[in-house]
PDB file of C-alpha atoms in Angstrom:
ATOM      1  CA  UNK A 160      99.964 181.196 106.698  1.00  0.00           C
ATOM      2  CA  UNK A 161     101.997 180.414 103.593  1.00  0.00           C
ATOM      3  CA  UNK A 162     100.656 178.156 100.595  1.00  0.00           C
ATOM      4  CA  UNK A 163     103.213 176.353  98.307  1.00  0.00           C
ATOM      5  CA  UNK A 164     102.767 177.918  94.837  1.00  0.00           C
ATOM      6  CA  UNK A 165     103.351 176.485  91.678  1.00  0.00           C
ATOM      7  CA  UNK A 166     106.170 176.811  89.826  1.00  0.00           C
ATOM      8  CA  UNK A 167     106.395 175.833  86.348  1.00  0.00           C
ATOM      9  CA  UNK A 168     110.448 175.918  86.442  1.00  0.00           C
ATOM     10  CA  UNK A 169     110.258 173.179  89.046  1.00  0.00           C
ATOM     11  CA  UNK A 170     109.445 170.614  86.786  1.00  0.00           C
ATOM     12  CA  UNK A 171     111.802 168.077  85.965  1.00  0.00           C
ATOM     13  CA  UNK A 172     114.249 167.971  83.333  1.00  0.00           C
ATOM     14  CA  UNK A 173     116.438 165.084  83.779  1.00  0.00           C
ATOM     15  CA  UNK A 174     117.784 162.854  86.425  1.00  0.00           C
ATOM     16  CA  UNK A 175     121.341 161.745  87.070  1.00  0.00           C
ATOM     17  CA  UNK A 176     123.717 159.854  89.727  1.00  0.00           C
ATOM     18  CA  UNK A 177     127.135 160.085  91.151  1.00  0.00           C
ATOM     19  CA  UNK A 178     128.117 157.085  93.373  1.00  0.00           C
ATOM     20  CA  UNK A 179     126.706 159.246  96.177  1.00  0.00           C
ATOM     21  CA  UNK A 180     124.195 161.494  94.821  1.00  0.00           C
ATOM     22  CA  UNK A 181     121.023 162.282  93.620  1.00  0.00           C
ATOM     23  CA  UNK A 182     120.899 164.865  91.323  1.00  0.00           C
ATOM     24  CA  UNK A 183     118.111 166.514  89.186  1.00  0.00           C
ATOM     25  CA  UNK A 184     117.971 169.083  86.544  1.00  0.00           C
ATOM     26  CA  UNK A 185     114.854 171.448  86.769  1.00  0.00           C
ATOM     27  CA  UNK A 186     113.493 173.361  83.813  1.00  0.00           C
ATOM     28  CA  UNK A 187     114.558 176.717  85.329  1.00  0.00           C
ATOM     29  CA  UNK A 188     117.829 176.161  84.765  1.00  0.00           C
ATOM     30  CA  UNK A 189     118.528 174.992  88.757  1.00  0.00           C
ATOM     31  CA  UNK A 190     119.866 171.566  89.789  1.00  0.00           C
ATOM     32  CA  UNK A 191     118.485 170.131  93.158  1.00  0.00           C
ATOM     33  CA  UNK A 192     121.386 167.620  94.668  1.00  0.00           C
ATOM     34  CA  UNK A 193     121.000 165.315  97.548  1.00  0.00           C
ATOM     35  CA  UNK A 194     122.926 162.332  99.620  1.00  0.00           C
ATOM     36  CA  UNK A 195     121.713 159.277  98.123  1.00  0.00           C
ATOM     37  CA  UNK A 196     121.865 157.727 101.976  1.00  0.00           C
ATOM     38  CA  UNK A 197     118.940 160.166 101.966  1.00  0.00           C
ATOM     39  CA  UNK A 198     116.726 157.253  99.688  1.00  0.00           C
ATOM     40  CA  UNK A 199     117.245 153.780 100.623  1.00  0.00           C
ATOM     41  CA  UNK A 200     115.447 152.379  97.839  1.00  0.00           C
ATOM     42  CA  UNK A 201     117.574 154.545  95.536  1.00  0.00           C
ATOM     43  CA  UNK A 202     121.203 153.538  97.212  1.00  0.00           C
ATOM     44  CA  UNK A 203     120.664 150.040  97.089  1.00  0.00           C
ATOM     45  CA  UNK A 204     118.995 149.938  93.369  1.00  0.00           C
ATOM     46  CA  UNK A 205     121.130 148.984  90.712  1.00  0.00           C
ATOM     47  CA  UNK A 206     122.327 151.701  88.300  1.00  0.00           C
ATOM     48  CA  UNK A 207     119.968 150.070  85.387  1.00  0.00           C
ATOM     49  CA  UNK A 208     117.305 150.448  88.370  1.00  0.00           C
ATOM     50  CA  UNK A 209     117.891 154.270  88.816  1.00  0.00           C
ATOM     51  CA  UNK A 210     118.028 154.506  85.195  1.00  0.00           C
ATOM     52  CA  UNK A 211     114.322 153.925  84.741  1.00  0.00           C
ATOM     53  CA  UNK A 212     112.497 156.551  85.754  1.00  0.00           C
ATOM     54  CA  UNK A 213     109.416 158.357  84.992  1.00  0.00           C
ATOM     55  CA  UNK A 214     108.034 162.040  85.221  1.00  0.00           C
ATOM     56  CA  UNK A 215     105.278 162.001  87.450  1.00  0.00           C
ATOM     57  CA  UNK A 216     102.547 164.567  89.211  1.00  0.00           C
ATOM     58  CA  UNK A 217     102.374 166.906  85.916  1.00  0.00           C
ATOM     59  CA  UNK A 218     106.525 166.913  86.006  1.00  0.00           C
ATOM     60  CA  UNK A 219     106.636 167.946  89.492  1.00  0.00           C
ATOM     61  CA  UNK A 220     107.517 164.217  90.288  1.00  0.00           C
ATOM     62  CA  UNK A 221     110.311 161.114  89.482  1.00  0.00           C
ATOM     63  CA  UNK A 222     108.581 157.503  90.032  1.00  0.00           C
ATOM     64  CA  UNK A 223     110.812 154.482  89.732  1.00  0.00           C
ATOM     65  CA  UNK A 224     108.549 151.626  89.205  1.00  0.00           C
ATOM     66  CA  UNK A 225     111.272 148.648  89.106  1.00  0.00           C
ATOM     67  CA  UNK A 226     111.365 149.552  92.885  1.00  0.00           C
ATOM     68  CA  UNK A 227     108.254 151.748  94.035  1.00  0.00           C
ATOM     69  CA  UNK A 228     109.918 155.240  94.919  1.00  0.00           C
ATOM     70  CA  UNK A 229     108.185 158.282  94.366  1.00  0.00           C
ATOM     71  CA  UNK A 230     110.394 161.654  94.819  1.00  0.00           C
ATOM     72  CA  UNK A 231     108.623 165.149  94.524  1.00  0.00           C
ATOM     73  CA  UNK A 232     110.604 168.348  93.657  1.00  0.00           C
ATOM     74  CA  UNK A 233     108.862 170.036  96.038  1.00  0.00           C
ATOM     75  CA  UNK A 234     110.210 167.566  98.973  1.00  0.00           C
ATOM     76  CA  UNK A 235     113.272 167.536  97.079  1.00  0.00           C
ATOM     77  CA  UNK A 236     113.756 171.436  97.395  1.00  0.00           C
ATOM     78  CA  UNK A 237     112.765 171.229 100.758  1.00  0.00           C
ATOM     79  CA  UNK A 238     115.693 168.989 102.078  1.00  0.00           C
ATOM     80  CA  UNK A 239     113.022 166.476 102.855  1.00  0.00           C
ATOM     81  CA  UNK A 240     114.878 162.868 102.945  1.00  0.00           C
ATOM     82  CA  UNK A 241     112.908 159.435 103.050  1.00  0.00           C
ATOM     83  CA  UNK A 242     110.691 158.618 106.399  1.00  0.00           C
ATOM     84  CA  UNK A 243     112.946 156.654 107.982  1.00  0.00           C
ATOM     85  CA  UNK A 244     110.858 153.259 109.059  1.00  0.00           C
ATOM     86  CA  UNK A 245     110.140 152.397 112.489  1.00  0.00           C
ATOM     87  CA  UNK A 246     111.218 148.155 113.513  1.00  0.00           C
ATOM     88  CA  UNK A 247     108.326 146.693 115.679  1.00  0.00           C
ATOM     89  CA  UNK A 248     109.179 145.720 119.756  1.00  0.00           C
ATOM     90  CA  UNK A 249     109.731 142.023 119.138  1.00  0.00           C
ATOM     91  CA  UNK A 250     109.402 140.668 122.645  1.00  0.00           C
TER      92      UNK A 250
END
């Protein structure tokens, strides 16, 4: 069984955007990029939206509180995009 360890160089040093990406520093020295189709939330928010984020979980975390997404570096490294929301059976 493996157990996620802790890695202080996956904390988060900054956060930027290109029109289609997400893209975020780390203290190591990596950057972690991803489709910004990947985050809903983040695609539609306005760039003064994305701009206003926060470090969260001890670093390990971004929270955007003008629209209520939370984005771990851990899910981040893994390639893990947004749960994609189920529509109810309207009858």
């Amino acid at each position: 069984m493996s157990i996620s360890q802790i890695n202080p160089g996956e904390r988060v040093k900054d956060v930027h955007f290109t029109e289609d990406s997400l893209s975020v520093d780390l203290m190591d020295g990596r950057t972690i990029s991803v489709p910004l189709a990947w985050y809903p939330r983040l695609l539609h928010a306005s760039a003064e939206q994305r701009g206003n984020w926060q470090l969260a979980g001890g670093g390990f975390g971004i929270h955007w509180p003008d629209i209520d997404e939370d984005l771990s570096t851990e899910g981040l490294l893994r390639g893990a995009p947004a749960p994609r929301k189920t529509m109810p059976n309207v009858a």
